[in-house]
Coordinates of C-alpha atoms and ligand atoms in Angstrom, one line a residue:
T12 CA -12.7 4.3 7.2
Q13 CA -16.3 3.3 8.0
Q14 CA -15.4 -0.3 8.5
P15 CA -13.5 -0.9 11.8
V16 CA -12.2 -4.3 10.7
L17 CA -9.8 -2.6 8.3
R18 CA -7.9 -1.2 11.3
R19 CA -6.9 -4.8 12.0
F20 CA -4.4 -5.0 9.1
W21 CA -0.8 -3.9 8.6
Y22 CA -0.2 -1.1 6.1
P23 CA 3.1 0.3 4.8
V24 CA 2.7 4.0 5.4
V25 CA 6.0 5.7 4.6
P26 CA 9.5 4.9 3.2
M27 CA 11.9 4.6 6.1
S28 CA 14.1 7.1 4.2
E29 CA 11.5 9.8 4.9
L30 CA 11.9 9.4 8.7
S31 CA 14.6 11.1 10.7
F32 CA 15.9 11.5 14.2
D33 CA 15.0 15.2 14.4
R34 CA 11.7 15.8 12.6
P35 CA 8.4 14.0 13.2
Y36 CA 6.4 13.0 10.1
A37 CA 2.6 13.4 9.7
I38 CA 0.5 10.8 7.8
K39 CA -3.1 9.8 7.7
L40 CA -4.2 6.2 7.9
L41 CA -7.9 5.2 7.6
G42 CA -8.9 8.8 8.4
E43 CA -6.7 8.8 11.6
H44 CA -4.0 11.5 11.8
L45 CA -0.8 9.9 12.9
V46 CA 2.7 11.1 13.9
L47 CA 5.7 8.9 13.0
W48 CA 9.2 9.3 14.2
L49 CA 12.4 7.3 14.8
D50 CA 13.0 6.3 18.4
A51 CA 16.5 6.2 20.0
D52 CA 17.1 2.7 18.5
G53 CA 16.2 4.0 15.0
Q54 CA 13.0 2.0 15.1
P55 CA 9.9 3.7 13.6
A56 CA 7.2 4.7 16.1
A57 CA 3.6 5.8 15.5
A58 CA 1.0 7.6 17.7
L59 CA -2.1 9.7 17.3
D60 CA -1.0 13.1 16.1
R61 CA -2.8 14.9 19.0
C62 CA -1.4 16.0 22.3
C63 CA -3.4 14.9 25.4
H64 CA -2.8 18.3 27.0
R65 CA -4.3 20.9 24.6
S66 CA -4.6 18.8 21.5
A67 CA -1.8 20.4 19.6
Q68 CA -0.4 18.5 16.6
L69 CA 2.7 16.6 17.7
S70 CA 4.0 16.2 14.1
K71 CA 4.7 20.0 14.2
G72 CA 7.0 19.4 17.1
S73 CA 10.4 17.8 17.4
I74 CA 12.1 14.6 18.5
V75 CA 14.1 14.6 21.8
N76 CA 15.9 11.4 22.9
G77 CA 13.8 9.2 20.7
C78 CA 10.5 10.8 22.0
V79 CA 8.2 13.1 20.2
Q80 CA 8.0 16.5 21.8
C81 CA 4.8 18.6 21.6
P82 CA 5.4 22.1 20.0
Y83 CA 3.0 23.8 22.4
H84 CA 4.4 23.1 26.0
G85 CA 7.1 20.6 25.3
W86 CA 5.6 17.4 26.8
Q87 CA 7.4 14.4 25.5
F88 CA 5.9 11.0 24.6
D89 CA 7.7 7.7 24.0
R90 CA 6.8 5.0 21.4
H91 CA 4.2 3.5 23.8
G92 CA 2.4 6.8 24.1
T93 CA 3.5 7.4 27.7
C94 CA 4.4 10.9 28.6
V95 CA 8.0 10.8 29.8
G96 CA 8.8 14.5 30.1
V97 CA 6.9 17.6 31.3
P98 CA 9.2 20.6 31.4
Q99 CA 6.9 22.5 33.7
L100 CA 7.1 19.9 36.5
E101 CA 9.6 20.1 39.4
P102 CA 12.1 17.2 39.3
Y103 CA 10.4 15.6 42.4
Q104 CA 6.9 15.7 40.9
A105 CA 5.8 12.5 39.2
I106 CA 4.1 12.6 35.8
P107 CA 0.5 11.6 36.1
A108 CA -0.2 8.2 34.5
S109 CA -3.2 9.7 32.7
Y110 CA -0.8 11.8 30.6
R111 CA -0.7 9.5 27.6
I112 CA -1.7 9.3 23.9
P113 CA -2.8 6.3 21.8
A114 CA 0.2 4.7 20.3
Y115 CA 0.2 2.0 17.5
Q116 CA 2.3 -1.0 16.5
C117 CA 4.9 0.2 14.0
T118 CA 7.7 -1.8 12.5
P119 CA 10.1 -1.6 9.5
R120 CA 9.9 -4.1 6.6
Y121 CA 11.1 -3.9 3.0
G122 CA 12.3 -0.3 3.5
Y123 CA 8.9 1.0 4.7
A124 CA 7.4 1.7 8.1
W125 CA 4.3 -0.4 8.6
V126 CA 1.5 0.5 11.0
C127 CA -1.4 -1.5 12.4
L128 CA -4.1 0.6 14.2
D129 CA -5.2 -2.4 16.3
D130 CA -3.1 -4.5 18.7
R131 CA -4.7 -7.7 17.3
P132 CA -3.8 -7.8 13.6
L133 CA -5.7 -10.4 11.6
Q134 CA -2.8 -11.2 9.3
P135 CA 1.0 -10.8 9.6
I136 CA 2.9 -8.4 7.3
P137 CA 3.0 -10.3 4.0
T138 CA 6.1 -12.4 3.6
I139 CA 7.8 -11.6 0.3
P140 CA 11.0 -13.8 0.2
E141 CA 12.2 -12.1 -3.1
A142 CA 12.3 -8.7 -1.4
E143 CA 14.8 -10.0 1.2
D144 CA 16.9 -12.1 -1.2
P145 CA 20.4 -10.6 -1.4
N146 CA 20.9 -12.1 -4.9
L147 CA 18.1 -10.0 -6.3
R148 CA 18.0 -6.3 -6.7
F149 CA 15.5 -4.2 -5.0
I150 CA 14.2 -0.9 -6.6
H151 CA 11.9 1.5 -4.8
Q152 CA 9.7 3.0 -7.5
F153 CA 7.2 5.5 -6.1
Y154 CA 5.2 6.7 -3.1
E155 CA 2.3 9.0 -3.9
R156 CA -1.3 9.8 -3.2
W157 CA -4.0 8.7 -5.6
N158 CA -7.6 9.9 -5.4
C159 CA -9.2 6.5 -5.6
S160 CA -10.1 3.5 -3.4
G161 CA -7.8 0.6 -2.6
L162 CA -10.3 -2.0 -4.0
R163 CA -10.3 -0.3 -7.4
I164 CA -6.5 -0.4 -7.5
M165 CA -6.4 -4.0 -6.4
E166 CA -8.9 -5.4 -8.9
N167 CA -7.2 -3.4 -11.6
S168 CA -4.0 -5.5 -11.1
F169 CA -5.9 -8.7 -11.8
D170 CA -8.0 -7.4 -14.7
N171 CA -6.7 -8.9 -18.0
A172 CA -9.4 -7.0 -19.9
H173 CA -8.0 -3.4 -19.6
F174 CA -4.6 -3.8 -21.3
S175 CA -5.7 -3.0 -24.9
F176 CA -7.5 0.2 -23.7
V177 CA -5.6 1.6 -20.8
H178 CA -2.1 0.4 -21.8
Y179 CA -2.3 0.7 -25.6
A180 CA 0.6 3.1 -25.5
S181 CA 2.8 0.7 -23.4
F182 CA 2.3 -3.0 -23.5
G183 CA -1.4 -3.5 -24.5
D184 CA -2.3 -4.8 -27.9
Q185 CA -5.1 -2.6 -29.3
H186 CA -6.1 -5.2 -31.8
Q187 CA -6.6 -7.9 -29.2
P188 CA -9.1 -6.9 -26.6
R189 CA -10.1 -10.4 -25.5
P190 CA -8.7 -11.1 -22.1
A191 CA -6.4 -14.1 -21.4
S192 CA -7.9 -16.6 -19.0
L193 CA -6.6 -16.9 -15.5
Q194 CA -6.5 -19.5 -12.7
V195 CA -7.5 -18.1 -9.3
S196 CA -7.4 -19.8 -5.9
S197 CA -8.6 -18.6 -2.5
V198 CA -5.9 -18.7 0.2
D199 CA -5.7 -17.5 3.8
H200 CA -4.1 -14.1 2.9
G201 CA -6.5 -13.4 0.0
L202 CA -6.1 -14.8 -3.5
T203 CA -3.4 -16.2 -5.8
V204 CA -3.7 -15.9 -9.5
K205 CA -1.8 -17.4 -12.5
T206 CA -2.1 -16.2 -16.0
V207 CA -0.1 -16.1 -19.3
V208 CA -0.6 -13.0 -21.4
D209 CA 0.7 -12.0 -24.9
V210 CA 1.9 -8.4 -24.7
V211 CA 3.5 -5.8 -26.9
N212 CA 7.2 -5.3 -26.2
P213 CA 7.9 -1.6 -26.9
P214 CA 11.5 -0.3 -27.5
L215 CA 12.1 0.6 -23.8
Q216 CA 11.1 -2.9 -22.7
Q217 CA 13.2 -4.5 -25.4
K218 CA 16.1 -2.8 -23.7
N219 CA 15.0 -3.5 -20.2
L220 CA 14.3 -7.1 -20.9
R221 CA 17.1 -7.7 -23.4
L222 CA 14.4 -9.1 -25.6
A223 CA 14.5 -7.8 -29.2
E224 CA 11.1 -9.1 -30.3
A225 CA 8.2 -6.7 -30.9
T226 CA 5.9 -8.9 -28.8
T227 CA 6.5 -11.2 -25.9
V228 CA 4.7 -13.4 -23.3
R229 CA 4.3 -12.6 -19.6
T230 CA 3.9 -15.5 -17.3
M231 CA 2.3 -13.9 -14.2
H232 CA 1.9 -15.2 -10.6
S233 CA 0.1 -12.7 -8.5
N234 CA -1.1 -12.5 -4.9
W235 CA -3.7 -10.4 -3.4
Y236 CA -3.2 -9.8 0.3
L237 CA -6.3 -8.6 2.1
P238 CA -7.2 -5.8 1.9
F239 CA -5.0 -3.6 -0.3
I240 CA -1.7 -5.2 -1.2
R241 CA -0.7 -7.1 -4.3
T242 CA 2.4 -8.7 -5.6
L243 CA 2.8 -9.5 -9.3
K244 CA 5.7 -11.7 -10.4
I245 CA 6.3 -11.6 -14.1
T246 CA 8.6 -14.0 -15.8
Y247 CA 9.6 -13.5 -19.5
P248 CA 10.7 -16.2 -21.9
N249 CA 14.4 -15.4 -21.4
G250 CA 14.1 -16.0 -17.7
V251 CA 14.1 -12.3 -16.6
M252 CA 11.9 -12.0 -13.5
H253 CA 10.3 -8.7 -12.7
M254 CA 8.3 -8.7 -9.4
L255 CA 6.2 -5.8 -8.3
F256 CA 4.9 -5.1 -4.9
T257 CA 2.1 -2.5 -4.8
A258 CA 0.2 -1.3 -1.7
A259 CA -2.8 1.1 -1.8
T260 CA -2.7 2.2 1.8
P261 CA -6.1 3.8 2.7
I262 CA -5.6 7.4 3.7
D263 CA -9.3 8.3 4.0
D264 CA -12.5 7.4 2.1
R265 CA -11.4 9.1 -1.1
S266 CA -7.7 8.4 -1.4
S267 CA -4.9 5.9 -1.1
Q268 CA -1.2 6.2 -0.6
V269 CA 0.2 4.1 -3.4
L270 CA 3.7 2.7 -3.0
Q271 CA 5.5 0.4 -5.3
F272 CA 8.8 -1.4 -5.4
C273 CA 10.2 -4.0 -7.7
V274 CA 12.6 -6.9 -7.4
R275 CA 14.6 -8.2 -10.4
N276 CA 17.0 -11.1 -11.1
D277 CA 19.2 -9.1 -13.5
T278 CA 21.8 -6.5 -13.0
E279 CA 22.2 -2.7 -13.4
A280 CA 24.4 -3.5 -16.5
D281 CA 21.5 -5.5 -18.0
A282 CA 18.9 -2.8 -17.4
S283 CA 19.3 0.5 -15.6
T284 CA 17.2 1.4 -12.5
E285 CA 16.1 4.6 -14.3
D286 CA 14.8 2.7 -17.4
I287 CA 13.0 0.1 -15.3
I288 CA 11.3 2.8 -13.2
A289 CA 10.5 4.8 -16.4
F290 CA 8.6 1.9 -18.0
D291 CA 6.7 0.9 -14.8
R292 CA 5.9 4.6 -14.2
Q293 CA 4.3 4.9 -17.6
V294 CA 2.1 1.9 -17.0
T295 CA 1.0 3.0 -13.5
L296 CA 0.3 6.5 -14.6
E297 CA -1.9 5.0 -17.4
D298 CA -3.8 3.1 -14.7
R299 CA -3.9 6.1 -12.4
A300 CA -5.5 8.3 -15.0
V301 CA -8.5 6.0 -15.4
L302 CA -8.7 4.8 -11.8
E303 CA -9.0 8.4 -10.5
T304 CA -12.1 8.8 -12.6
T305 CA -13.9 5.9 -10.8
D306 CA -16.3 6.3 -7.9
Y307 CA -14.2 6.1 -4.7
D308 CA -17.0 4.3 -2.9
A309 CA -16.4 0.9 -4.7
P310 CA -19.4 -1.2 -3.9
L311 CA -18.9 -4.7 -2.5
D312 CA -22.5 -5.5 -3.3
T313 CA -22.2 -7.0 -6.8
S314 CA -25.7 -6.0 -7.8
V315 CA -24.7 -2.3 -8.0
E316 CA -22.3 -2.4 -11.0
Q317 CA -22.3 -4.6 -14.1
H318 CA -19.8 -7.4 -14.7
M319 CA -18.2 -9.5 -17.3
A320 CA -16.4 -12.9 -17.1
S321 CA -13.0 -11.4 -16.8
D322 CA -14.1 -9.6 -13.6
R323 CA -14.0 -12.9 -11.7
V324 CA -11.0 -11.9 -9.5
G325 CA -12.6 -8.5 -8.6
I326 CA -15.8 -10.3 -7.7
M327 CA -14.0 -12.8 -5.5
M328 CA -12.3 -9.8 -3.8
R329 CA -15.8 -8.4 -3.1
H330 CA -16.9 -11.7 -1.7
R331 CA -13.9 -12.0 0.5
L332 CA -14.3 -8.5 1.8
T333 CA -18.0 -9.0 2.4
A334 CA -17.2 -12.2 4.3
L335 CA -14.6 -10.4 6.4
L336 CA -17.1 -7.7 7.4
K337 CA -19.7 -10.4 8.2
E338 CA -17.2 -12.4 10.4
H339 CA -16.6 -9.2 12.4
G340 CA -20.3 -8.3 12.8
E341 CA -20.2 -5.5 10.2
V342 CA -22.2 -4.7 7.1
E343 CA -21.0 -2.7 4.1
I344 CA -21.4 1.0 4.8
R345 CA -21.9 3.1 1.6
R346 CA -21.5 6.8 1.4
S347 CA -24.9 8.4 1.7
G348 CA -26.8 8.5 -1.5
A349 CA -24.5 5.9 -3.2
M350 CA -26.9 3.0 -3.0
Ligands
LIG407 FE1 1.0 19.6 24.0 FE2 0.5 21.5 25.8 S1 -0.6 21.0 24.0 S2 2.1 20.1 25.7
LIG408 FE1 -3.1 -1.7 -15.6

């Protein structure tokens, strides 16, 4: 939250299914308290969760004609932050133009409401053709708060060296700690990474993948989208494709709202939604348990922590983020005493 440039990205903040026409929804993004609601057209809207009259929290109010209504004196604000209703005024009295609250760009995509806190986003919302392909199935997996920073979650996805430790109970091979190599290229939106990894294929995955072998091979094509989104497309030898989309939306300096969905090229008869979520859930909870023990103030300065060869992607992420800050006239701000 200390780096203003992070406000210039789109973040998925809440599943659309959580929003309704009668109750506003409170969230926090980059330390900013926001209120979200559905306007009269069913489109998500986002504004600062603070009334310009006496600072009451708008998310404790209601929704009237697609506008959020303050619980204190009933002023109503539209999706642009303009006050369009003041119950105390006589009908002939105009609403002063200064009655307004900061409103933010908010749009639905892939079943989530996305928000950008700046009207000049640096990148569009990532284009994920698989997520909009009617021939593939889309499974929402989870939406929850993790007490760790987005950078830690992002680099973890591209770290081939943690499987035999963190994931020994799911797909990691305890006896093979050496990481598979990967090819990484820098692209406009972040990084793309290709790797092929031998993995354990536990009973639940044998069922989910319709692969009877005790081990298998994952061919993985991943993308990192600056600053805190990744996609991971895994293809198995029998052609089953399992693609994960994971966002670590920054709530505040210490925590991230983690949301994940997957896209598959098989059917419910091949593998049940429940079983697919159960396996990915186990894997992500394994990651979560260790990531929440890490220092939330992940340093971009590579001299602060120690590294090994397989940390290359994480180091490239640090370089990209450092360059991003520099381009926008910022320097890395560490929490006090963390240097
Ligand atoms: Fe919101 Fe008075 S504080 S209307
Ligand atoms: Fe992991």
